[in-house]
Amino acid sequence: MAEQHNSVRLLQLLSDGAFHSGVELAQALGISRAAVWKQIQVVRDALGLAIISHKAKGYRLSRALELLDDKKIASYLCADAGESIGPISLHFSIDSTNSWLMAQSETEAPSGSVCLAERQTRGRGRHGRTWVSPFGGNIYLSMLWRYAMPMSQLNGISIACGVAVAEALTEFGLSGHALKWPNDLLWRRRKLAGILMEAKGEINGPTSVVVGVGLNTGLDDRQAVEIDQAWASLEQIRDFGEDIRNRVAARLIAHLDRTFKEFPRTGLQPYLQRWADYDLYRGEQVCLKLADNAVCGDYLGLSADGGITILVNGEQCRYSVGEVQLMRPDT
Ligand code: BTN
């Protein structure tokens, strides 16, 4: 624990990307210079961060880091617009923010609780895939919501959360992003964010829902070697200014919070209309991968219940599971 505390403090000191001497770091951390050197190795090895050492100048990170900060996130929420948040639990390193919040749902954790992490050691994607989650460069965010109603009355809530993420990014200043059924957020056909919804509850309610958002903000080629599809990150798209991660986290939290509150009253209908604004692939040829086969045809948009409609051999077919592959290549 003391070691983790020192790693956090060390990274806070180094986060500006400037050189800091061993003496300065030792004084700030209240440890010896030899212990600083050891701590630098821990951070390098455990977190995979590139730290440059210079005999005379000391140590610096190869690039500045904007660490997550719950106070900054709270300050970026617009109190005037009634935006508020549940407790934020900020982790330096965690297995998965979704797993953590699903476990918390068994405790007294209130509805609206948020979990954010600097890195995930077992970040999870849909279909049992891994979500690559290196330290300090992206957003790994989960939010818990508790409903009195059964899961069966919450059909389509994952579609609504996709719309919430897309709209949060628009408000943040992004344009040209698209939603791909059921829950991918793409930019120029490259994956920018993914959403993992999980729920548990009793047959007649209550139900706990956890939505997890992985958003690439500063992912680089070195970190992305294990990703087997085209990807994008906010920093590649354009300069969004300072403190991207805390600002975008605040937008995501505000939009998800609103969506979770509104969904039981409005149902899916208004979200289907809003999804259409981000549905850039209508009319395109897609293939839907199912458990043991695939169907291909023209993508016609979403169905009224949040499924996907595809024109297969002249017939409109509706599906509620599967994974969509766009057949037009990346541009
Ligand atoms: C996907 O597109 O496959 C979904 C990816 C979801 C990743 C996020 S990162 C935060 C949360 N914690 C996880 O372990 N997964 C989700």
mmCIF file of C-alpha atoms and ligand atoms in Angstrom:
data_model
loop_
_atom_site.group_PDB
_atom_site.id
_atom_site.type_symbol
_atom_site.label_atom_id
_atom_site.label_comp_id
_atom_site.label_asym_id
_atom_site.label_seq_id
_atom_site.Cartn_x
_atom_site.Cartn_y
_atom_site.Cartn_z
ATOM 1 C CA MET A 1 0.000 0.000 0.000
ATOM 2 C CA ALA A 2 2.866 2.406 0.969
ATOM 3 C CA GLU A 3 4.524 1.395 -2.317
ATOM 4 C CA GLN A 4 1.381 2.240 -4.290
ATOM 5 C CA HIS A 5 1.070 5.536 -2.438
ATOM 6 C CA ASN A 6 4.673 6.370 -3.411
ATOM 7 C CA SER A 7 4.012 5.418 -7.040
ATOM 8 C CA VAL A 8 0.995 7.727 -7.114
ATOM 9 C CA ARG A 9 2.932 10.608 -5.549
ATOM 10 C CA LEU A 10 5.904 9.993 -7.839
ATOM 11 C CA LEU A 11 3.689 10.109 -10.910
ATOM 12 C CA GLN A 12 1.945 13.241 -9.691
ATOM 13 C CA LEU A 13 5.364 14.889 -9.384
ATOM 14 C CA LEU A 14 6.536 13.667 -12.790
ATOM 15 C CA SER A 15 3.240 14.261 -14.574
ATOM 16 C CA ASP A 16 4.345 17.664 -15.965
ATOM 17 C CA GLY A 17 6.848 15.883 -18.234
ATOM 18 C CA ALA A 18 9.741 18.039 -16.918
ATOM 19 C CA PHE A 19 12.959 16.814 -15.309
ATOM 20 C CA HIS A 20 12.963 16.385 -11.515
ATOM 21 C CA SER A 21 16.177 15.623 -9.682
ATOM 22 C CA GLY A 22 16.578 12.577 -7.482
ATOM 23 C CA VAL A 23 17.131 14.881 -4.496
ATOM 24 C CA GLU A 24 13.902 16.797 -5.131
ATOM 25 C CA LEU A 25 11.875 13.582 -5.540
ATOM 26 C CA ALA A 26 13.456 12.016 -2.447
ATOM 27 C CA GLN A 27 12.576 15.073 -0.368
ATOM 28 C CA ALA A 28 9.025 15.262 -1.662
ATOM 29 C CA LEU A 29 8.406 11.560 -1.020
ATOM 30 C CA GLY A 30 10.317 11.422 2.278
ATOM 31 C CA ILE A 31 12.470 8.514 1.071
ATOM 32 C CA SER A 32 16.155 8.054 0.127
ATOM 33 C CA ARG A 33 17.502 8.670 -3.394
ATOM 34 C CA ALA A 34 18.141 4.947 -3.715
ATOM 35 C CA ALA A 35 14.490 4.323 -2.845
ATOM 36 C CA VAL A 36 13.457 6.872 -5.513
ATOM 37 C CA TRP A 37 15.487 4.932 -8.090
ATOM 38 C CA LYS A 38 13.751 1.716 -6.993
ATOM 39 C CA GLN A 39 10.372 3.377 -7.220
ATOM 40 C CA ILE A 40 11.170 4.588 -10.738
ATOM 41 C CA GLN A 41 11.842 0.954 -11.763
ATOM 42 C CA VAL A 42 8.536 -0.131 -10.173
ATOM 43 C CA VAL A 43 6.627 2.471 -12.171
ATOM 44 C CA ARG A 44 8.500 1.596 -15.364
ATOM 45 C CA ASP A 45 8.007 -2.158 -15.034
ATOM 46 C CA ALA A 46 4.553 -2.342 -13.516
ATOM 47 C CA LEU A 47 2.927 0.438 -15.507
ATOM 48 C CA GLY A 48 4.942 0.281 -18.715
ATOM 49 C CA LEU A 49 5.622 4.013 -18.609
ATOM 50 C CA ALA A 50 8.657 5.372 -20.398
ATOM 51 C CA ILE A 51 10.776 7.357 -17.920
ATOM 52 C CA ILE A 52 13.934 9.061 -19.119
ATOM 53 C CA SER A 53 16.842 9.270 -16.645
ATOM 54 C CA HIS A 54 19.604 11.824 -17.016
ATOM 55 C CA LYS A 55 22.669 11.785 -14.792
ATOM 56 C CA ALA A 56 22.616 15.510 -14.070
ATOM 57 C CA LYS A 57 18.949 16.427 -14.522
ATOM 58 C CA GLY A 58 17.187 13.487 -12.891
ATOM 59 C CA TYR A 59 14.036 11.851 -14.226
ATOM 60 C CA ARG A 60 11.199 12.780 -16.523
ATOM 61 C CA LEU A 61 8.288 11.058 -18.224
ATOM 62 C CA SER A 62 8.689 10.741 -21.985
ATOM 63 C CA ARG A 63 5.447 12.710 -22.268
ATOM 64 C CA ALA A 64 3.367 14.651 -19.776
ATOM 65 C CA LEU A 65 0.465 12.852 -18.109
ATOM 66 C CA GLU A 66 -2.887 14.325 -17.171
ATOM 67 C CA LEU A 67 -3.909 12.234 -14.212
ATOM 68 C CA LEU A 68 -7.552 11.711 -13.352
ATOM 69 C CA ASP A 69 -8.776 13.912 -10.537
ATOM 70 C CA ASP A 70 -12.225 13.541 -8.984
ATOM 71 C CA LYS A 71 -12.285 17.164 -7.786
ATOM 72 C CA LYS A 72 -11.568 18.438 -11.283
ATOM 73 C CA ILE A 73 -14.249 16.143 -12.711
ATOM 74 C CA ALA A 74 -16.767 17.502 -10.194
ATOM 75 C CA SER A 75 -15.777 21.056 -11.120
ATOM 76 C CA TYR A 76 -16.364 20.345 -14.835
ATOM 77 C CA LEU A 77 -19.937 19.225 -14.220
ATOM 78 C CA CYS A 78 -22.384 22.050 -14.793
ATOM 79 C CA ALA A 79 -24.131 22.568 -11.478
ATOM 80 C CA ASP A 80 -26.365 25.168 -13.149
ATOM 81 C CA ALA A 81 -27.761 22.530 -15.488
ATOM 82 C CA GLY A 82 -28.531 20.319 -12.507
ATOM 83 C CA GLU A 83 -25.617 17.993 -13.275
ATOM 84 C CA SER A 84 -24.512 16.075 -10.232
ATOM 85 C CA ILE A 85 -22.755 12.814 -9.619
ATOM 86 C CA GLY A 86 -22.789 9.943 -7.213
ATOM 87 C CA PRO A 87 -19.584 9.022 -5.379
ATOM 88 C CA ILE A 88 -16.556 8.664 -7.692
ATOM 89 C CA SER A 89 -14.134 5.916 -6.855
ATOM 90 C CA LEU A 90 -10.816 6.625 -8.541
ATOM 91 C CA HIS A 91 -8.327 3.750 -8.866
ATOM 92 C CA PHE A 92 -4.701 3.826 -9.798
ATOM 93 C CA SER A 93 -4.854 0.227 -11.017
ATOM 94 C CA ILE A 94 -7.811 -2.146 -10.966
ATOM 95 C CA ASP A 95 -8.759 -5.417 -12.678
ATOM 96 C CA SER A 96 -11.856 -3.959 -14.348
ATOM 97 C CA THR A 97 -14.019 -0.974 -13.413
ATOM 98 C CA ASN A 98 -17.097 -2.971 -14.479
ATOM 99 C CA SER A 99 -16.170 -5.991 -12.333
ATOM 100 C CA TRP A 100 -15.495 -3.710 -9.387
ATOM 101 C CA LEU A 101 -18.846 -1.927 -9.656
ATOM 102 C CA MET A 102 -20.749 -5.186 -10.248
ATOM 103 C CA ALA A 103 -19.260 -6.405 -6.942
ATOM 104 C CA GLN A 104 -20.167 -3.069 -5.315
ATOM 105 C CA SER A 105 -23.759 -3.511 -6.440
ATOM 106 C CA GLU A 106 -24.002 -6.244 -3.787
ATOM 107 C CA THR A 107 -23.183 -3.644 -1.116
ATOM 108 C CA GLU A 108 -24.806 -0.365 -0.134
ATOM 109 C CA ALA A 109 -23.127 1.487 -3.052
ATOM 110 C CA PRO A 110 -25.680 4.095 -4.170
ATOM 111 C CA SER A 111 -27.210 4.419 -7.592
ATOM 112 C CA GLY A 112 -25.024 6.739 -9.669
ATOM 113 C CA SER A 113 -21.746 5.449 -8.205
ATOM 114 C CA VAL A 114 -18.887 5.897 -10.659
ATOM 115 C CA CYS A 115 -15.641 3.969 -10.920
ATOM 116 C CA LEU A 116 -12.688 5.311 -12.914
ATOM 117 C CA ALA A 117 -9.215 3.853 -13.245
ATOM 118 C CA GLU A 118 -5.847 4.943 -14.583
ATOM 119 C CA ARG A 119 -5.364 1.426 -15.893
ATOM 120 C CA GLN A 120 -7.118 -1.957 -15.933
ATOM 121 C CA THR A 121 -5.257 -5.218 -15.623
ATOM 122 C CA ARG A 122 -8.246 -7.227 -16.909
ATOM 123 C CA GLY A 123 -10.240 -4.735 -18.927
ATOM 124 C CA ARG A 124 -13.162 -6.570 -20.493
ATOM 125 C CA GLY A 125 -14.791 -6.050 -23.874
ATOM 126 C CA ARG A 126 -17.915 -7.634 -25.317
ATOM 127 C CA HIS A 127 -17.911 -11.297 -26.384
ATOM 128 C CA GLY A 128 -15.251 -12.123 -23.756
ATOM 129 C CA ARG A 129 -12.624 -9.994 -25.451
ATOM 130 C CA THR A 130 -9.909 -8.036 -23.672
ATOM 131 C CA TRP A 131 -10.058 -4.253 -23.588
ATOM 132 C CA VAL A 132 -6.504 -2.935 -23.853
ATOM 133 C CA SER A 133 -6.156 -0.573 -20.876
ATOM 134 C CA PRO A 134 -2.669 0.939 -20.454
ATOM 135 C CA PHE A 135 -1.911 3.416 -17.684
ATOM 136 C CA GLY A 136 -2.835 7.077 -17.792
ATOM 137 C CA GLY A 137 -3.778 7.442 -21.427
ATOM 138 C CA ASN A 138 -7.486 6.689 -21.840
ATOM 139 C CA ILE A 139 -10.830 6.613 -20.077
ATOM 140 C CA TYR A 140 -12.019 3.482 -18.305
ATOM 141 C CA LEU A 141 -15.272 4.467 -16.649
ATOM 142 C CA SER A 142 -18.191 2.534 -15.199
ATOM 143 C CA MET A 143 -21.428 3.712 -13.639
ATOM 144 C CA LEU A 144 -23.911 1.803 -11.499
ATOM 145 C CA TRP A 145 -27.661 2.379 -11.607
ATOM 146 C CA ARG A 146 -30.286 0.718 -9.473
ATOM 147 C CA TYR A 147 -33.847 0.241 -10.707
ATOM 148 C CA ALA A 148 -36.827 -1.106 -8.793
ATOM 149 C CA MET A 149 -38.155 -2.669 -12.034
ATOM 150 C CA PRO A 150 -37.223 -6.019 -13.597
ATOM 151 C CA MET A 151 -34.567 -6.317 -16.287
ATOM 152 C CA SER A 152 -37.270 -7.134 -18.871
ATOM 153 C CA GLN A 153 -38.528 -3.515 -18.632
ATOM 154 C CA LEU A 154 -35.084 -2.137 -19.388
ATOM 155 C CA ASN A 155 -34.714 -3.570 -22.881
ATOM 156 C CA GLY A 156 -32.798 -1.206 -25.106
ATOM 157 C CA ILE A 157 -31.039 0.642 -22.316
ATOM 158 C CA SER A 158 -27.677 -0.204 -23.871
ATOM 159 C CA ILE A 159 -28.787 1.560 -27.081
ATOM 160 C CA ALA A 160 -29.720 4.595 -24.968
ATOM 161 C CA CYS A 161 -26.266 4.523 -23.328
ATOM 162 C CA GLY A 162 -24.616 4.425 -26.763
ATOM 163 C CA VAL A 163 -26.536 7.571 -27.683
ATOM 164 C CA ALA A 164 -25.480 9.138 -24.367
ATOM 165 C CA VAL A 165 -21.793 8.494 -25.160
ATOM 166 C CA ALA A 166 -22.114 9.809 -28.725
ATOM 167 C CA GLU A 167 -23.877 12.977 -27.510
ATOM 168 C CA ALA A 168 -21.355 13.488 -24.712
ATOM 169 C CA LEU A 169 -18.582 13.445 -27.327
ATOM 170 C CA THR A 170 -20.466 15.891 -29.554
ATOM 171 C CA GLU A 171 -20.819 18.229 -26.584
ATOM 172 C CA PHE A 172 -17.098 17.774 -25.967
ATOM 173 C CA GLY A 173 -16.417 19.096 -29.472
ATOM 174 C CA LEU A 174 -15.997 15.919 -31.532
ATOM 175 C CA SER A 175 -17.688 15.571 -34.912
ATOM 176 C CA GLY A 176 -17.872 12.874 -37.536
ATOM 177 C CA HIS A 177 -18.328 10.013 -35.057
ATOM 178 C CA ALA A 178 -20.806 7.209 -35.653
ATOM 179 C CA LEU A 179 -22.622 4.495 -33.719
ATOM 180 C CA LYS A 180 -22.364 0.924 -34.938
ATOM 181 C CA TRP A 181 -24.897 -1.518 -33.568
ATOM 182 C CA PRO A 182 -25.056 -2.554 -30.863
ATOM 183 C CA ASN A 183 -22.551 -0.459 -28.941
ATOM 184 C CA ASP A 184 -19.487 0.639 -30.882
ATOM 185 C CA LEU A 185 -18.504 4.225 -31.335
ATOM 186 C CA LEU A 186 -16.390 4.773 -34.431
ATOM 187 C CA TRP A 187 -14.562 7.679 -35.942
ATOM 188 C CA ARG A 188 -13.846 7.316 -39.661
ATOM 189 C CA ARG A 189 -14.653 3.613 -39.299
ATOM 190 C CA ARG A 190 -12.061 3.149 -36.579
ATOM 191 C CA LYS A 191 -13.059 2.196 -33.061
ATOM 192 C CA LEU A 192 -12.859 5.116 -30.668
ATOM 193 C CA ALA A 193 -14.957 3.782 -27.794
ATOM 194 C CA GLY A 194 -16.713 0.628 -26.666
ATOM 195 C CA ILE A 195 -19.509 0.039 -24.191
ATOM 196 C CA LEU A 196 -20.047 -3.010 -22.001
ATOM 197 C CA MET A 197 -23.460 -3.271 -20.274
ATOM 198 C CA GLU A 198 -23.969 -5.736 -17.466
ATOM 199 C CA ALA A 199 -27.013 -6.261 -15.306
ATOM 200 C CA LYS A 200 -28.220 -8.483 -12.531
ATOM 201 C CA GLY A 201 -31.366 -8.682 -10.489
ATOM 202 C CA GLU A 202 -34.457 -10.552 -9.397
ATOM 203 C CA ILE A 203 -37.072 -11.688 -11.887
ATOM 204 C CA ASN A 204 -39.570 -9.057 -10.617
ATOM 205 C CA GLY A 205 -36.875 -6.494 -9.789
ATOM 206 C CA PRO A 206 -34.892 -4.797 -8.429
ATOM 207 C CA THR A 207 -32.183 -4.630 -11.114
ATOM 208 C CA SER A 208 -28.652 -3.278 -10.949
ATOM 209 C CA VAL A 209 -27.154 -2.074 -14.211
ATOM 210 C CA VAL A 210 -23.487 -1.276 -14.784
ATOM 211 C CA VAL A 211 -22.424 0.525 -17.951
ATOM 212 C CA GLY A 212 -18.716 0.533 -18.741
ATOM 213 C CA VAL A 213 -17.174 2.899 -21.269
ATOM 214 C CA GLY A 214 -13.700 2.513 -22.683
ATOM 215 C CA LEU A 215 -12.724 5.633 -24.632
ATOM 216 C CA ASN A 216 -9.362 5.990 -26.337
ATOM 217 C CA THR A 217 -8.035 9.441 -25.564
ATOM 218 C CA GLY A 218 -4.254 9.100 -25.872
ATOM 219 C CA LEU A 219 -3.695 5.533 -27.055
ATOM 220 C CA ASP A 220 -0.495 5.177 -29.104
ATOM 221 C CA ASP A 221 0.791 2.591 -31.595
ATOM 222 C CA ARG A 222 3.061 0.921 -29.026
ATOM 223 C CA GLN A 223 0.191 0.404 -26.591
ATOM 224 C CA ALA A 224 -2.205 -0.704 -29.302
ATOM 225 C CA VAL A 225 -0.165 -3.599 -30.727
ATOM 226 C CA GLU A 226 -2.603 -6.153 -29.323
ATOM 227 C CA ILE A 227 -5.682 -4.507 -30.818
ATOM 228 C CA ASP A 228 -6.841 -6.498 -33.825
ATOM 229 C CA GLN A 229 -9.019 -3.858 -35.461
ATOM 230 C CA ALA A 230 -8.662 -0.304 -36.727
ATOM 231 C CA TRP A 231 -8.722 2.132 -33.798
ATOM 232 C CA ALA A 232 -8.733 5.866 -33.186
ATOM 233 C CA SER A 233 -8.024 8.066 -30.198
ATOM 234 C CA LEU A 234 -9.112 11.624 -29.413
ATOM 235 C CA GLU A 235 -5.563 13.000 -29.442
ATOM 236 C CA GLN A 236 -5.045 11.751 -33.000
ATOM 237 C CA ILE A 237 -8.202 13.469 -34.194
ATOM 238 C CA ARG A 238 -7.378 17.002 -33.083
ATOM 239 C CA ASP A 239 -6.154 19.114 -30.193
ATOM 240 C CA PHE A 240 -8.994 19.203 -27.682
ATOM 241 C CA GLY A 241 -7.101 21.494 -25.292
ATOM 242 C CA GLU A 242 -5.976 20.858 -21.747
ATOM 243 C CA ASP A 243 -7.087 18.226 -19.303
ATOM 244 C CA ILE A 244 -8.996 16.178 -21.882
ATOM 245 C CA ARG A 245 -9.472 13.139 -19.677
ATOM 246 C CA ASN A 246 -11.099 14.875 -16.701
ATOM 247 C CA ARG A 247 -13.246 17.049 -18.972
ATOM 248 C CA VAL A 248 -14.443 14.208 -21.156
ATOM 249 C CA ALA A 249 -15.063 11.996 -18.103
ATOM 250 C CA ALA A 250 -17.337 14.727 -16.702
ATOM 251 C CA ARG A 251 -19.308 14.876 -19.982
ATOM 252 C CA LEU A 252 -19.706 11.092 -20.054
ATOM 253 C CA ILE A 253 -20.867 10.987 -16.449
ATOM 254 C CA ALA A 254 -23.395 13.802 -16.974
ATOM 255 C CA HIS A 255 -24.908 12.186 -20.085
ATOM 256 C CA LEU A 256 -25.042 8.673 -18.643
ATOM 257 C CA ASP A 257 -26.575 9.992 -15.439
ATOM 258 C CA ARG A 258 -29.307 11.792 -17.395
ATOM 259 C CA THR A 259 -29.975 8.742 -19.546
ATOM 260 C CA PHE A 260 -30.288 6.384 -16.587
ATOM 261 C CA LYS A 261 -32.713 8.802 -14.925
ATOM 262 C CA GLU A 262 -34.855 9.390 -18.024
ATOM 263 C CA PHE A 263 -35.003 5.914 -19.535
ATOM 264 C CA PRO A 264 -37.785 4.451 -17.329
ATOM 265 C CA ARG A 265 -39.997 7.463 -18.139
ATOM 266 C CA THR A 266 -39.313 7.753 -21.878
ATOM 267 C CA GLY A 267 -38.467 4.207 -22.899
ATOM 268 C CA LEU A 268 -36.362 3.558 -25.995
ATOM 269 C CA GLN A 269 -38.314 5.589 -28.579
ATOM 270 C CA PRO A 270 -36.578 8.997 -28.254
ATOM 271 C CA TYR A 271 -33.179 7.321 -28.260
ATOM 272 C CA LEU A 272 -33.928 5.529 -31.526
ATOM 273 C CA GLN A 273 -34.508 8.905 -33.166
ATOM 274 C CA ARG A 274 -31.296 10.303 -31.681
ATOM 275 C CA TRP A 275 -29.329 7.177 -32.658
ATOM 276 C CA ALA A 276 -30.300 7.937 -36.256
ATOM 277 C CA ASP A 277 -28.189 11.136 -36.095
ATOM 278 C CA TYR A 278 -25.102 8.975 -35.592
ATOM 279 C CA ASP A 279 -26.163 6.106 -37.842
ATOM 280 C CA LEU A 280 -23.829 6.728 -40.770
ATOM 281 C CA TYR A 281 -23.860 3.239 -42.249
ATOM 282 C CA ARG A 282 -27.473 2.876 -43.484
ATOM 283 C CA GLY A 283 -27.714 1.318 -46.902
ATOM 284 C CA GLU A 284 -24.227 -0.148 -46.655
ATOM 285 C CA GLN A 285 -23.449 -3.815 -47.080
ATOM 286 C CA VAL A 286 -22.797 -5.445 -43.677
ATOM 287 C CA CYS A 287 -22.280 -8.969 -42.379
ATOM 288 C CA LEU A 288 -23.725 -9.949 -39.026
ATOM 289 C CA LYS A 289 -21.659 -12.612 -37.305
ATOM 290 C CA LEU A 290 -23.904 -14.959 -35.344
ATOM 291 C CA ALA A 291 -22.895 -17.858 -33.071
ATOM 292 C CA ASP A 292 -22.331 -20.383 -35.866
ATOM 293 C CA ASN A 293 -22.963 -18.525 -39.110
ATOM 294 C CA ALA A 294 -23.117 -15.075 -40.628
ATOM 295 C CA VAL A 295 -25.755 -13.201 -42.604
ATOM 296 C CA CYS A 296 -24.916 -10.456 -45.057
ATOM 297 C CA GLY A 297 -27.078 -7.775 -46.632
ATOM 298 C CA ASP A 298 -27.942 -4.080 -46.662
ATOM 299 C CA TYR A 299 -28.087 -2.443 -43.265
ATOM 300 C CA LEU A 300 -31.486 -0.768 -42.800
ATOM 301 C CA GLY A 301 -31.107 0.729 -39.327
ATOM 302 C CA LEU A 302 -32.447 -0.239 -35.915
ATOM 303 C CA SER A 303 -35.776 -1.934 -35.234
ATOM 304 C CA ALA A 304 -38.318 -0.491 -32.778
ATOM 305 C CA ASP A 305 -37.040 -2.741 -29.980
ATOM 306 C CA GLY A 306 -33.374 -1.766 -30.463
ATOM 307 C CA GLY A 307 -32.407 -4.745 -32.649
ATOM 308 C CA ILE A 308 -30.826 -4.448 -36.087
ATOM 309 C CA THR A 309 -32.671 -4.717 -39.435
ATOM 310 C CA ILE A 310 -30.867 -6.104 -42.481
ATOM 311 C CA LEU A 311 -32.183 -6.674 -45.995
ATOM 312 C CA VAL A 312 -31.176 -10.290 -46.671
ATOM 313 C CA ASN A 313 -32.058 -11.684 -50.105
ATOM 314 C CA GLY A 314 -34.803 -9.105 -50.521
ATOM 315 C CA GLU A 315 -36.343 -9.802 -47.113
ATOM 316 C CA GLN A 316 -36.189 -7.487 -44.107
ATOM 317 C CA CYS A 317 -34.775 -9.518 -41.228
ATOM 318 C CA ARG A 318 -34.481 -8.424 -37.618
ATOM 319 C CA TYR A 319 -31.767 -9.629 -35.251
ATOM 320 C CA SER A 320 -31.157 -8.970 -31.564
ATOM 321 C CA VAL A 321 -27.713 -10.546 -31.193
ATOM 322 C CA GLY A 322 -24.511 -10.701 -33.190
ATOM 323 C CA GLU A 323 -21.650 -8.555 -34.238
ATOM 324 C CA VAL A 324 -21.773 -6.245 -37.226
ATOM 325 C CA GLN A 325 -18.907 -6.080 -39.682
ATOM 326 C CA LEU A 326 -18.842 -3.177 -42.124
ATOM 327 C CA MET A 327 -17.905 -4.487 -45.535
ATOM 328 C CA ARG A 328 -16.643 -1.194 -46.956
ATOM 329 C CA PRO A 329 -12.953 -0.919 -46.149
ATOM 330 C CA ASP A 330 -11.435 1.750 -43.859
ATOM 331 C CA THR A 331 -10.814 5.062 -45.505
HETATM 332 C C1 BTN B 1 -16.350 -3.453 -26.347
HETATM 333 O O1 BTN B 1 -16.441 -2.681 -27.298
HETATM 334 O O2 BTN B 1 -15.995 -4.623 -26.512
HETATM 335 C C2 BTN B 1 -16.683 -2.959 -24.968
HETATM 336 C C3 BTN B 1 -15.476 -2.378 -24.273
HETATM 337 C C4 BTN B 1 -15.781 -1.845 -22.882
HETATM 338 C C5 BTN B 1 -14.539 -1.445 -22.142
HETATM 339 C C6 BTN B 1 -14.862 -0.745 -20.846
HETATM 340 S S1 BTN B 1 -13.436 0.007 -20.119
HETATM 341 C C7 BTN B 1 -14.359 0.333 -18.669
HETATM 342 C C8 BTN B 1 -15.208 -0.889 -18.399
HETATM 343 N N1 BTN B 1 -14.461 -1.886 -17.669
HETATM 344 C C9 BTN B 1 -14.247 -2.981 -18.390
HETATM 345 O O3 BTN B 1 -13.621 -3.982 -17.997
HETATM 346 N N2 BTN B 1 -14.809 -2.865 -19.594
HETATM 347 C C10 BTN B 1 -15.472 -1.589 -19.745
#
